[in-house]
Short mmCIF file of C-alpha atoms (C1' of nucleotides) in Angstrom, two decimals:
data_model
loop_
_atom_site.label_atom_id
_atom_site.label_comp_id
_atom_site.label_asym_id
_atom_site.label_seq_id
_atom_site.Cartn_x
_atom_site.Cartn_y
_atom_site.Cartn_z
CA MET M 1 -3.00 13.38 14.42
CA THR M 2 -2.07 13.06 10.77
CA THR M 3 -3.77 10.33 8.81
CA HIS M 4 -0.49 9.57 7.11
CA THR M 5 0.74 8.03 10.32
CA LEU M 6 -2.19 5.64 10.55
CA PHE M 7 -1.79 4.51 6.96
CA HIS M 8 1.93 4.07 7.40
CA THR M 9 1.48 2.06 10.58
CA ILE M 10 -0.98 -0.30 8.91
CA HIS M 11 1.29 -0.74 5.92
CA GLN M 12 4.27 -1.45 8.12
CA LEU M 13 2.33 -3.88 10.29
CA SER M 14 1.20 -5.76 7.23
CA ARG M 15 4.75 -6.09 5.95
CA GLU M 16 6.09 -7.16 9.32
CA LEU M 17 3.40 -9.80 9.77
CA THR M 18 3.94 -11.42 6.38
CA LYS M 19 7.68 -11.36 7.01
CA GLN M 20 7.10 -13.23 10.27
CA VAL M 21 4.90 -15.78 8.51
CA ASN M 22 7.51 -16.28 5.83
CA ASP M 23 10.25 -16.82 8.40
CA THR M 24 8.06 -19.28 10.27
CA LEU M 25 7.18 -21.33 7.20
CA GLN M 26 10.59 -21.21 5.54
CA PRO M 27 11.68 -24.54 7.07
CA PHE M 28 8.74 -26.17 5.27
CA GLY M 29 9.46 -24.50 1.93
CA LEU M 30 6.24 -22.51 2.07
CA TYR M 31 5.46 -18.80 1.66
CA SER M 32 2.75 -16.69 3.24
CA ALA M 33 0.56 -16.55 0.13
CA GLN M 34 0.69 -20.32 -0.14
CA TRP M 35 -0.17 -20.74 3.52
CA ALA M 36 -3.24 -18.55 3.11
CA VAL M 37 -4.52 -20.87 0.38
CA LEU M 38 -3.72 -24.03 2.31
CA PHE M 39 -5.46 -22.65 5.38
CA VAL M 40 -8.63 -21.81 3.49
CA LEU M 41 -8.73 -25.18 1.75
CA LYS M 42 -8.26 -26.97 5.07
CA THR M 43 -10.90 -25.03 6.97
CA LYS M 44 -13.46 -24.45 4.20
CA GLY M 45 -12.86 -27.52 2.05
CA SER M 46 -12.22 -27.80 -1.67
CA MET M 47 -13.34 -24.89 -3.79
CA SER M 48 -12.85 -23.34 -7.20
CA GLN M 49 -9.97 -20.99 -7.89
CA SER M 50 -12.29 -18.01 -8.27
CA ALA M 51 -13.89 -18.85 -4.91
CA LEU M 52 -10.41 -18.80 -3.40
CA CYS M 53 -9.83 -15.40 -4.98
CA GLU M 54 -13.02 -13.99 -3.57
CA TYR M 55 -12.42 -15.47 -0.14
CA LEU M 56 -8.88 -14.12 0.11
CA ALA M 57 -9.74 -10.86 -1.71
CA VAL M 58 -7.00 -11.40 -4.25
CA GLU M 59 -7.10 -11.00 -8.03
CA ALA M 60 -7.00 -14.01 -10.31
CA PRO M 61 -3.42 -13.80 -11.65
CA PRO M 62 -1.61 -14.06 -8.31
CA MET M 63 -3.92 -16.93 -7.34
CA THR M 64 -3.03 -18.81 -10.52
CA ARG M 65 0.63 -18.52 -9.64
CA THR M 66 0.20 -19.57 -6.02
CA VAL M 67 -1.97 -22.56 -6.90
CA GLN M 68 0.41 -23.67 -9.62
CA ARG M 69 3.34 -23.57 -7.26
CA LEU M 70 1.41 -25.54 -4.65
CA ALA M 71 0.49 -28.07 -7.34
CA LYS M 72 4.11 -28.39 -8.40
CA GLN M 73 5.07 -29.07 -4.78
CA GLY M 74 2.36 -31.72 -4.65
CA TYR M 75 0.23 -30.02 -2.00
CA VAL M 76 -2.92 -29.37 -4.05
CA GLY M 77 -4.65 -30.98 -7.00
CA GLN M 78 -6.76 -29.28 -9.66
CA THR M 79 -9.75 -31.31 -10.81
CA PRO M 80 -11.94 -29.92 -13.61
CA GLY M 81 -15.46 -29.11 -12.46
CA GLU M 82 -18.74 -29.89 -14.13
CA ASP M 83 -18.41 -26.47 -15.73
CA LYS M 84 -15.35 -27.14 -17.82
CA ARG M 85 -13.95 -23.67 -17.21
CA VAL M 86 -13.52 -24.06 -13.47
CA LYS M 87 -10.73 -25.82 -11.64
CA VAL M 88 -11.67 -27.18 -8.26
CA ILE M 89 -8.67 -27.03 -5.93
CA HIS M 90 -8.27 -29.62 -3.19
CA LEU M 91 -5.58 -30.56 -0.70
CA THR M 92 -3.61 -33.69 -1.49
CA GLU M 93 -2.96 -36.47 0.99
CA LYS M 94 0.60 -35.15 1.31
CA ALA M 95 -0.72 -31.75 2.39
CA GLN M 96 -3.29 -33.24 4.76
CA GLN M 97 -0.51 -35.17 6.45
CA ALA M 98 1.89 -32.23 6.77
CA TYR M 99 -0.77 -29.67 7.70
CA PRO M 100 -0.74 -30.15 11.49
CA GLU M 101 2.95 -29.39 11.64
CA TRP M 102 2.52 -26.21 9.59
CA GLU M 103 -0.45 -25.15 11.67
CA GLN M 104 1.40 -25.69 14.91
CA ALA M 105 4.28 -23.49 13.71
CA VAL M 106 1.92 -20.71 12.63
CA LEU M 107 -0.16 -20.88 15.79
CA SER M 108 2.84 -20.61 18.07
CA MET M 109 4.08 -17.67 16.01
CA ASN M 110 0.68 -16.02 16.42
CA ASP M 111 0.85 -16.52 20.16
CA ARG M 112 4.30 -15.03 20.28
CA LEU M 113 3.31 -11.98 18.24
CA LEU M 114 0.13 -11.33 20.16
CA GLU M 115 1.21 -12.19 23.68
CA CYS M 116 1.84 -8.51 24.36
CA VAL M 117 -1.64 -7.50 23.16
CA PRO M 118 -4.48 -8.16 25.62
CA GLU M 119 -7.33 -10.25 24.26
CA GLU M 120 -9.70 -7.33 24.73
CA GLN M 121 -7.63 -5.03 22.51
CA ARG M 122 -7.32 -7.76 19.90
CA VAL M 123 -11.07 -8.10 19.57
CA PHE M 124 -11.48 -4.36 19.51
CA MET M 125 -8.89 -3.83 16.81
CA GLN M 126 -10.32 -6.63 14.71
CA SER M 127 -13.84 -5.22 14.88
CA MET M 128 -12.79 -1.62 14.15
CA LEU M 129 -10.47 -2.49 11.30
CA ASN M 130 -12.93 -4.89 9.78
CA GLU M 131 -15.76 -2.41 9.95
CA TRP M 132 -13.60 0.25 8.35
CA LEU M 133 -12.50 -2.10 5.57
CA GLY M 134 -16.08 -3.10 4.93
CA LYS M 135 -17.20 0.51 4.61
CA MET M 136 -14.31 1.35 2.34
CA LYS M 137 -15.01 -1.54 0.01
CA GLY M 138 -18.74 -1.02 0.26
CA ASP M 139 -18.51 2.60 -0.80
CA LEU M 140 -16.80 1.53 -3.98
CA HIS M 141 -19.89 -0.31 -5.16
CA GLU M 142 -21.87 2.86 -5.71
CA MET Y 1 -11.66 -15.18 17.60
CA THR Y 2 -9.03 -16.57 15.31
CA THR Y 3 -5.87 -14.53 14.90
CA HIS Y 4 -5.85 -15.37 11.21
CA THR Y 5 -8.75 -13.01 10.72
CA LEU Y 6 -6.93 -10.07 12.30
CA PHE Y 7 -3.82 -10.65 10.22
CA HIS Y 8 -5.88 -11.02 7.07
CA THR Y 9 -7.82 -7.84 7.77
CA ILE Y 10 -4.64 -5.83 8.28
CA HIS Y 11 -3.11 -7.23 5.13
CA GLN Y 12 -6.22 -6.45 3.12
CA LEU Y 13 -6.49 -2.93 4.56
CA SER Y 14 -2.91 -2.24 3.64
CA ARG Y 15 -3.45 -3.36 0.06
CA GLU Y 16 -6.67 -1.40 -0.28
CA LEU Y 17 -5.09 1.78 1.08
CA THR Y 18 -2.10 1.69 -1.26
CA LYS Y 19 -4.44 0.96 -4.13
CA GLN Y 20 -6.44 4.07 -3.25
CA VAL Y 21 -3.28 6.17 -3.06
CA ASN Y 22 -2.15 4.85 -6.43
CA ASP Y 23 -5.51 5.68 -8.01
CA THR Y 24 -5.41 9.14 -6.49
CA LEU Y 25 -1.90 9.93 -7.71
CA GLN Y 26 -2.18 8.28 -11.11
CA PRO Y 27 -3.17 11.56 -12.82
CA PHE Y 28 0.15 13.01 -11.68
CA GLY Y 29 2.21 10.02 -12.82
CA LEU Y 30 3.15 9.12 -9.25
CA TYR Y 31 2.95 5.89 -7.23
CA SER Y 32 2.40 5.35 -3.54
CA ALA Y 33 6.04 4.53 -2.76
CA GLN Y 34 7.13 7.71 -4.51
CA TRP Y 35 4.58 9.76 -2.64
CA ALA Y 36 5.87 8.44 0.67
CA VAL Y 37 9.35 9.70 -0.18
CA LEU Y 38 8.12 13.06 -1.44
CA PHE Y 39 6.05 13.54 1.69
CA VAL Y 40 8.96 12.82 4.01
CA LEU Y 41 11.30 15.11 2.08
CA LYS Y 42 8.73 17.90 2.18
CA THR Y 43 7.92 17.63 5.86
CA LYS Y 44 11.35 16.65 7.23
CA GLY Y 45 13.63 18.33 4.70
CA SER Y 46 16.52 16.91 2.70
CA MET Y 47 18.12 13.77 4.05
CA SER Y 48 20.37 10.91 3.03
CA GLN Y 49 18.98 7.86 1.34
CA SER Y 50 19.67 5.66 4.37
CA ALA Y 51 17.84 8.15 6.58
CA LEU Y 52 14.86 7.85 4.24
CA CYS Y 53 15.05 4.08 4.57
CA GLU Y 54 15.07 4.21 8.32
CA TYR Y 55 12.27 6.74 8.47
CA LEU Y 56 10.02 4.77 6.14
CA ALA Y 57 11.13 1.39 7.52
CA VAL Y 58 12.09 0.14 4.10
CA GLU Y 59 15.22 -1.70 2.98
CA ALA Y 60 17.84 0.02 0.85
CA PRO Y 61 17.19 -1.60 -2.55
CA PRO Y 62 13.57 -0.50 -2.98
CA MET Y 63 14.58 2.98 -1.88
CA THR Y 64 17.29 3.14 -4.51
CA ARG Y 65 14.72 2.32 -7.17
CA THR Y 66 12.14 4.80 -5.92
CA VAL Y 67 14.66 7.62 -5.64
CA GLN Y 68 16.10 6.89 -9.07
CA ARG Y 69 12.66 7.02 -10.65
CA LEU Y 70 11.89 10.29 -8.88
CA ALA Y 71 15.21 11.66 -10.11
CA LYS Y 72 14.43 10.59 -13.66
CA GLN Y 73 11.10 12.41 -13.43
CA GLY Y 74 12.96 15.46 -12.19
CA TYR Y 75 11.32 15.59 -8.75
CA VAL Y 76 14.41 14.96 -6.60
CA GLY Y 77 18.12 15.64 -6.87
CA GLN Y 78 20.96 13.62 -5.37
CA THR Y 79 23.87 15.67 -4.11
CA PRO Y 80 26.93 13.87 -2.74
CA GLY Y 81 27.49 14.51 0.96
CA GLU Y 82 30.70 15.33 2.76
CA ASP Y 83 31.01 11.59 3.28
CA LYS Y 84 31.44 10.53 -0.31
CA ARG Y 85 29.37 7.40 0.19
CA VAL Y 86 26.13 9.17 1.03
CA LYS Y 87 23.69 10.76 -1.36
CA VAL Y 88 21.64 13.55 0.09
CA ILE Y 89 18.19 13.61 -1.50
CA HIS Y 90 16.33 16.89 -1.91
CA LEU Y 91 13.18 18.05 -3.64
CA THR Y 92 13.66 19.99 -6.85
CA GLU Y 93 11.93 23.26 -7.63
CA LYS Y 94 9.65 21.35 -9.97
CA ALA Y 95 8.52 19.12 -7.08
CA GLN Y 96 8.14 22.05 -4.67
CA GLN Y 97 5.86 23.71 -7.17
CA ALA Y 98 3.70 20.66 -7.87
CA TYR Y 99 3.58 19.46 -4.27
CA PRO Y 100 0.49 21.41 -3.10
CA GLU Y 101 -1.61 19.86 -5.84
CA TRP Y 102 -0.45 16.36 -4.92
CA GLU Y 103 -1.03 17.00 -1.26
CA GLN Y 104 -4.50 18.32 -1.84
CA ALA Y 105 -5.44 15.18 -3.79
CA VAL Y 106 -4.09 12.90 -1.08
CA LEU Y 107 -5.70 14.86 1.74
CA SER Y 108 -9.12 14.78 0.16
CA MET Y 109 -8.71 11.06 -0.42
CA ASN Y 110 -7.83 10.62 3.25
CA ASP Y 111 -10.93 12.53 4.26
CA ARG Y 112 -13.08 10.39 2.00
CA LEU Y 113 -11.65 7.13 3.32
CA LEU Y 114 -11.87 8.15 6.97
CA GLU Y 115 -15.15 10.04 6.98
CA CYS Y 116 -16.94 6.92 8.17
CA VAL Y 117 -14.52 6.43 11.07
CA PRO Y 118 -15.06 8.69 14.06
CA GLU Y 119 -12.02 10.70 15.14
CA GLU Y 120 -12.01 8.93 18.47
CA GLN Y 121 -11.70 5.50 16.88
CA ARG Y 122 -8.98 6.76 14.57
CA VAL Y 123 -6.82 7.85 17.46
CA PHE Y 124 -7.53 4.64 19.30
CA MET Y 125 -6.61 2.46 16.35
CA GLN Y 126 -3.46 4.42 15.68
CA SER Y 127 -2.26 4.13 19.25
CA MET Y 128 -3.05 0.41 19.56
CA LEU Y 129 -1.55 -0.56 16.22
CA ASN Y 130 1.52 1.55 16.79
CA GLU Y 131 2.11 0.13 20.23
CA TRP Y 132 1.75 -3.38 18.89
CA LEU Y 133 4.15 -2.72 16.04
CA GLY Y 134 6.66 -1.21 18.42
CA LYS Y 135 6.54 -4.23 20.71
CA MET Y 136 6.87 -6.61 17.77
CA LYS Y 137 9.90 -4.85 16.38
CA GLY Y 138 11.33 -4.27 19.82
CA ASP Y 139 11.20 -7.95 20.70
CA LEU Y 140 13.32 -8.72 17.69
CA HIS Y 141 16.25 -6.80 19.12
CA GLU Y 142 16.90 -9.34 21.88
"C1'" DT N 1 -31.05 -21.59 -32.92
"C1'" DC N 2 -27.22 -18.71 -33.06
"C1'" DC N 3 -24.71 -14.78 -31.89
"C1'" DA N 4 -23.39 -11.59 -28.14
"C1'" DA N 5 -22.24 -11.02 -23.39
"C1'" DT N 6 -20.36 -13.05 -19.38
"C1'" DT N 7 -17.24 -15.87 -16.68
"C1'" DA N 8 -12.87 -18.83 -15.27
"C1'" DG N 9 -8.32 -18.97 -15.85
"C1'" DT N 10 -3.94 -17.76 -17.99
"C1'" DT N 11 -0.21 -14.74 -19.81
"C1'" DT N 12 2.33 -10.58 -19.80
"C1'" DC N 13 3.94 -6.69 -17.71
"C1'" DC N 14 3.85 -3.38 -14.06
"C1'" DT N 15 4.75 -1.64 -8.77
"C1'" DA N 16 6.37 -2.80 -3.96
"C1'" DG N 17 9.19 -5.02 -1.03
"C1'" DG N 18 12.99 -8.32 0.78
"C1'" DT N 19 17.68 -11.05 0.81
"C1'" DA N 20 22.29 -11.82 -0.69
"C1'" DA N 21 26.28 -10.43 -2.84
"C1'" DC N 22 28.86 -6.76 -4.45
"C1'" DT N 23 31.66 -1.91 -4.67
"C1'" DA N 24 33.38 2.09 -2.66
"C1'" DT N 25 34.25 4.78 1.18
"C1'" DT N 26 35.08 5.63 6.02
"C1'" DG N 27 36.58 4.23 10.81
"C1'" DT N 28 39.35 1.82 13.82
"C1'" DA N 29 42.73 -1.44 16.04
"C1'" DG N 30 47.19 -3.02 15.98
"C1'" DC B 1 50.48 3.49 8.59
"C1'" DT B 2 48.14 -0.48 7.37
"C1'" DA B 3 44.80 -4.01 7.47
"C1'" DC B 4 40.34 -5.09 8.82
"C1'" DA B 5 35.58 -3.97 10.08
"C1'" DA B 6 31.55 -1.21 9.34
"C1'" DT B 7 28.61 1.66 6.37
"C1'" DA B 8 26.06 3.71 1.98
"C1'" DG B 9 24.40 2.39 -2.17
"C1'" DT B 10 23.78 -0.62 -6.06
"C1'" DT B 11 22.76 -4.92 -8.62
"C1'" DA B 12 20.52 -9.28 -9.27
"C1'" DC B 13 17.02 -12.20 -8.14
"C1'" DC B 14 13.11 -13.57 -5.33
"C1'" DT B 15 7.79 -13.26 -3.49
"C1'" DA B 16 3.25 -10.69 -3.53
"C1'" DG B 17 -0.04 -8.33 -5.81
"C1'" DG B 18 -2.73 -5.57 -9.61
"C1'" DA B 19 -4.26 -4.20 -14.63
"C1'" DA B 20 -4.92 -5.34 -19.35
"C1'" DA B 21 -5.38 -8.46 -22.96
"C1'" DC B 22 -6.24 -12.94 -24.17
"C1'" DT B 23 -8.62 -18.01 -24.63
"C1'" DA B 24 -12.12 -21.19 -23.77
"C1'" DA B 25 -16.46 -22.27 -21.99
"C1'" DT B 26 -21.13 -20.94 -20.64
"C1'" DT B 27 -25.30 -18.33 -20.57
"C1'" DG B 28 -29.01 -15.30 -22.50
"C1'" DG B 29 -31.59 -12.91 -25.78
"C1'" DA B 30 -33.24 -11.82 -30.52
#
DNA sequence: TCCAATTAGTTTCCTAGGTAACTATTGTAG
DNA sequence: CTACAATAGTTACCTAGGAAACTAATTGGA
């Protein structure tokens, strides 16, 4: 087996999944990158922008853009922290209220996309891919 | 297990892999999208631009850009086909000559990235991910 | 204490990919 | 034969992400 195939498959899967998320959230005027931020803020609570970056493994510049767009749409607020450099991002009331609808759309999409993959395989894939990713990123710190 | 985690892991893996390819090919002035095209042309032979799109599962506009940049660098040529709409893309002598060096760099990168993943798991991942992708894309045609 | 190094965030510019609208050519039905 | 549909590629504009250079604030060391 050529390794090219594996890399290509992963790349293609990634593109297809974000496309699906975008299609699902389009009726709400949201994009996949925005959803990722909203999801983290909802499940983990308010946090600084850099914490969001670390959690989502994304560099600072794209996060600035995503947060600013969410702020413009009125879904997040940026309150200055005790350290005057940091901006603590939190969901607004508007976002809290709309969230269940968004979540329901995403969850049903997930079910649809994964209904053909047995639970057992899902867990297996997740653990293998995650372990691989961890080793790849870990090796870079040496 | 939440499905978000699986999606996020795949997305992150995809980004990390293309980043690695970019770093590997930077000394040669090439980017991952260009490499994908060069690799296909080398292994499958000359083909039309739309055939490249289908093979790499990419839309036409990005392919136009990638091919044009490769042409500007002198690595591919575009000869009009019998059908005057199509452009048949082929590797130039310059690319044929440089290819082994590129390939060697990419192959050693692959080895480095996959050395911590046993062959058995590699095959397993590939087959599961590919099957999933196929079902996802197949379901869309109904 | 005060200056240097670090950190949070932003700006600018790059690659990668997608959608919509367009041109030019080829096929096809009437 | 002609008009209309389909196809190959391009152009313009969008999201997503990364690297480098920058500003402002904080921390640490001489």
